[in-house]
Short mmCIF file of C-alpha atoms in Angstrom, two decimals:
data_model
loop_
_atom_site.label_atom_id
_atom_site.label_comp_id
_atom_site.label_asym_id
_atom_site.label_seq_id
_atom_site.Cartn_x
_atom_site.Cartn_y
_atom_site.Cartn_z
CA MET M 1 11.73 -16.03 4.97
CA SER M 2 11.01 -17.69 1.65
CA MET M 3 9.06 -17.02 -1.53
CA ALA M 4 6.81 -19.24 -3.59
CA HIS M 5 5.04 -18.59 -6.87
CA ASP M 6 2.24 -20.01 -8.95
CA ARG M 7 -0.16 -18.96 -11.69
CA LEU M 8 -3.72 -17.88 -11.10
CA PRO M 9 -6.00 -20.67 -12.36
CA GLY M 10 -7.10 -20.09 -15.92
CA SER M 11 -4.69 -17.22 -16.50
CA GLY M 12 -1.08 -16.44 -17.19
CA VAL M 13 -0.82 -14.15 -14.15
CA ILE M 14 2.00 -15.15 -11.84
CA VAL M 15 1.52 -14.64 -8.10
CA TRP M 16 4.46 -14.51 -5.70
CA LEU M 17 3.86 -15.28 -2.04
CA VAL M 18 6.17 -14.27 0.79
CA ASP M 19 6.33 -16.73 3.68
CA CYS M 20 7.71 -15.42 6.95
CA PRO M 21 6.11 -17.51 9.72
CA GLU M 22 7.67 -15.62 12.61
CA TYR M 23 5.88 -12.47 11.47
CA PHE M 24 2.75 -13.69 9.75
CA ASP M 25 1.87 -17.21 10.99
CA ILE M 26 0.03 -15.75 13.96
CA PRO M 27 -3.42 -16.03 15.56
CA GLY M 28 -5.99 -13.39 14.75
CA ASN M 29 -5.35 -11.52 11.52
CA PRO M 30 -2.53 -9.45 10.02
CA TYR M 31 -3.68 -6.33 11.86
CA THR M 32 -4.88 -7.49 15.30
CA ASP M 33 -4.54 -10.47 17.60
CA GLU M 34 -7.42 -12.79 18.43
CA PHE M 35 -8.62 -10.27 21.07
CA GLY M 36 -8.69 -7.32 18.67
CA ASN M 37 -5.50 -5.66 19.94
CA ALA M 38 -3.02 -4.20 17.45
CA TRP M 39 0.14 -6.26 17.06
CA GLU M 40 3.13 -4.61 18.76
CA ASN M 41 5.43 -5.56 15.88
CA SER M 42 3.19 -4.23 13.08
CA ALA M 43 5.81 -1.71 11.94
CA ALA M 44 8.47 -4.41 11.65
CA ARG M 45 6.14 -6.86 9.89
CA PHE M 46 4.89 -4.39 7.30
CA SER M 47 8.33 -2.85 6.86
CA LEU M 48 9.56 -6.32 5.88
CA PHE M 49 6.62 -6.70 3.50
CA CYS M 50 7.41 -3.33 1.89
CA ARG M 51 11.11 -4.08 1.54
CA VAL M 52 10.36 -7.40 -0.15
CA ALA M 53 7.94 -5.63 -2.52
CA VAL M 54 10.68 -3.15 -3.44
CA GLU M 55 13.23 -5.94 -4.02
CA VAL M 56 10.78 -7.85 -6.23
CA SER M 57 9.80 -4.72 -8.16
CA GLN M 58 13.47 -3.97 -8.83
CA ASN M 59 14.23 -7.51 -10.05
CA ARG M 60 16.60 -8.14 -7.15
CA ALA M 61 14.75 -11.24 -5.95
CA HIS M 62 16.12 -13.42 -8.79
CA LEU M 63 12.68 -13.78 -10.38
CA ASP M 64 13.67 -12.51 -13.82
CA TRP M 65 10.88 -9.95 -13.65
CA LYS M 66 10.67 -6.23 -13.05
CA ALA M 67 7.50 -4.27 -12.28
CA ASP M 68 6.09 -1.57 -14.53
CA ILE M 69 3.75 -0.31 -11.78
CA ALA M 70 3.74 -0.84 -8.02
CA HIS M 71 0.15 -0.48 -6.78
CA CYS M 72 0.08 -0.10 -3.00
CA ASN M 73 -2.94 -0.15 -0.71
CA ASP M 74 -3.26 1.62 2.64
CA TRP M 75 -0.67 2.28 5.31
CA GLN M 76 0.67 -1.27 5.39
CA SER M 77 2.33 -0.71 2.00
CA GLY M 78 3.07 3.01 2.37
CA LEU M 79 6.82 2.50 2.64
CA VAL M 80 6.98 1.08 -0.89
CA PRO M 81 6.55 4.38 -2.79
CA ALA M 82 8.90 6.12 -0.34
CA LEU M 83 11.63 3.50 -0.65
CA LEU M 84 11.26 3.44 -4.43
CA THR M 85 12.02 7.16 -4.63
CA LEU M 86 15.60 6.19 -3.79
CA GLU M 87 15.85 3.87 -6.80
CA PRO M 88 17.25 5.34 -10.03
CA HIS M 89 15.22 2.99 -12.27
CA ARG M 90 11.94 2.32 -10.57
CA PRO M 91 8.39 1.43 -11.55
CA SER M 92 5.65 4.03 -11.46
CA THR M 93 3.73 3.97 -8.18
CA VAL M 94 0.05 4.22 -7.30
CA PHE M 95 -1.13 4.48 -3.70
CA THR M 96 -4.78 3.69 -2.89
CA ILE M 97 -6.42 4.95 0.30
CA HIS M 98 -9.41 3.04 1.64
CA ASN M 99 -9.64 4.69 5.08
CA MET M 100 -7.55 7.67 6.22
CA ALA M 101 -8.26 6.87 9.87
CA TYR M 102 -5.72 4.03 9.74
CA GLN M 103 -2.34 5.66 9.26
CA GLY M 104 0.38 3.40 10.60
CA LEU M 105 1.87 5.90 13.06
CA PHE M 106 4.90 4.92 15.16
CA PRO M 107 7.48 6.72 17.33
CA GLU M 108 10.72 7.97 15.77
CA SER M 109 12.53 5.23 17.71
CA VAL M 110 10.75 2.65 15.53
CA TYR M 111 12.07 4.42 12.42
CA ILE M 112 15.57 4.04 13.82
CA ASP M 113 14.98 0.41 14.87
CA LEU M 114 13.75 -0.44 11.36
CA ASN M 115 16.97 1.00 9.92
CA LEU M 116 15.05 3.00 7.34
CA PRO M 117 17.08 5.34 5.11
CA GLY M 118 17.89 8.60 6.86
CA GLN M 119 17.03 10.72 3.84
CA LEU M 120 13.36 9.67 4.14
CA TRP M 121 13.04 11.11 7.66
CA ASN M 122 11.66 14.50 6.63
CA PRO M 123 8.24 16.17 6.28
CA GLY M 124 8.25 15.49 2.54
CA ALA M 125 8.39 11.73 3.04
CA LEU M 126 7.85 9.65 6.21
CA GLU M 127 8.03 12.14 9.10
CA PHE M 128 4.70 13.39 10.48
CA HIS M 129 4.92 15.59 13.59
CA GLU M 130 7.98 13.66 14.77
CA LEU M 131 6.28 10.30 14.14
CA LEU M 132 6.89 7.69 11.46
CA SER M 133 3.83 7.67 9.20
CA PHE M 134 3.53 4.80 6.77
CA ILE M 135 0.47 6.30 5.06
CA LYS M 136 2.23 9.64 4.57
CA GLY M 137 5.01 7.83 2.73
CA GLY M 138 2.46 6.59 0.22
CA ILE M 139 0.67 9.92 -0.11
CA ALA M 140 3.82 12.04 -0.36
CA CYS M 141 5.89 9.76 -2.57
CA ALA M 142 3.56 7.87 -4.92
CA ASP M 143 3.25 9.11 -8.48
CA HIS M 144 -0.52 8.87 -8.28
CA ILE M 145 -3.06 8.52 -5.45
CA THR M 146 -6.49 6.92 -5.66
CA THR M 147 -9.35 6.50 -3.21
CA VAL M 148 -12.50 4.39 -3.13
CA SER M 149 -14.77 7.08 -4.60
CA PRO M 150 -14.72 10.58 -6.08
CA ASP M 151 -16.52 11.89 -2.99
CA TYR M 152 -13.94 10.38 -0.64
CA ALA M 153 -11.14 11.93 -2.70
CA LEU M 154 -12.70 15.33 -1.92
CA GLU M 155 -13.54 14.52 1.71
CA ILE M 156 -9.98 13.57 2.67
CA GLN M 157 -8.82 17.01 1.59
CA THR M 158 -10.81 18.49 4.51
CA ALA M 159 -9.95 18.70 8.20
CA ASP M 160 -12.89 16.44 9.08
CA TYR M 161 -11.57 13.48 7.09
CA GLY M 162 -7.90 14.19 6.37
CA TYR M 163 -6.59 13.30 9.85
CA GLY M 164 -3.88 15.92 9.65
CA LEU M 165 -2.85 15.09 6.08
CA GLU M 166 -5.54 17.13 4.33
CA GLY M 167 -3.02 19.82 3.39
CA LEU M 168 -0.72 17.34 1.70
CA LEU M 169 -3.67 15.70 -0.07
CA HIS M 170 -4.93 19.08 -1.26
CA HIS M 171 -1.41 19.95 -2.44
CA ARG M 172 -1.43 16.72 -4.50
CA HIS M 173 -5.02 17.05 -5.75
CA HIS M 174 -3.89 16.93 -9.38
CA GLU M 175 -2.52 13.41 -8.77
CA LEU M 176 -5.53 12.33 -6.66
CA ASN M 177 -8.54 10.50 -8.13
CA GLY M 178 -11.50 8.68 -6.67
CA ILE M 179 -12.48 5.41 -8.31
CA ILE M 180 -15.80 3.87 -7.34
CA ASN M 181 -15.56 0.41 -5.77
CA GLY M 182 -17.31 -2.44 -7.52
CA ILE M 183 -17.89 -3.88 -10.93
CA ASP M 184 -18.54 -1.77 -13.99
CA MET M 185 -21.84 -3.20 -15.18
CA GLY M 186 -21.14 -1.90 -18.68
CA VAL M 187 -18.21 -4.28 -19.15
CA GLY M 188 -18.97 -7.07 -21.61
CA ILE M 189 -18.00 -9.95 -19.29
CA LEU M 190 -21.49 -9.90 -17.75
CA LYS M 191 -22.99 -10.51 -21.17
CA GLN M 192 -20.83 -13.48 -22.03
CA THR M 193 -22.45 -16.91 -22.10
CA LEU M 194 -19.90 -18.30 -19.64
CA VAL M 195 -21.37 -16.18 -16.83
CA SER M 196 -24.20 -18.23 -15.36
CA HIS M 197 -25.62 -15.46 -13.16
CA ARG M 198 -25.31 -11.74 -12.68
CA ILE M 199 -22.55 -10.54 -10.39
CA LEU M 200 -23.39 -7.59 -8.16
CA ALA M 201 -20.88 -5.60 -6.13
#
């Protein structure tokens, strides 16, 4: 595994890229193979991704940088808020849910194989009906939770859309907000002369 970094063109924003060919240089996409089947090593691949994110956020990757906020999206990054709860000086965490149907559920044996910290195997963190749940780690452990709309934030607190986690989401409703996807048309960038055409989301 190696890391590379560069700046986004026209900005001072630094982007770090993690290169791990044995896990991510694969046919298909990060979630399924070329035939649409889920990768058997998804838990290991995204556990590695999450652990690297934690190391970077804690300035342990020798980058001379420490995060103020770790913003995680969907189950693939759900271990990040959980792992960061074990850090004495950690960034604030935000976990965004796009689709509750995808939860990153794995047998307890996978939890053991991944050598995850024992103190996170409990119903208040990563354990969900004796399964490892990546998404529950994000929901239970993040400082704040967002979804793709205000309506969806309400919907996932119901049995129809919560996929078994509606109780936890309702319990955390004060830290749960829905933010509408897309561009805020009231933002001045659309009025600037450098924009040659309107951008619609």
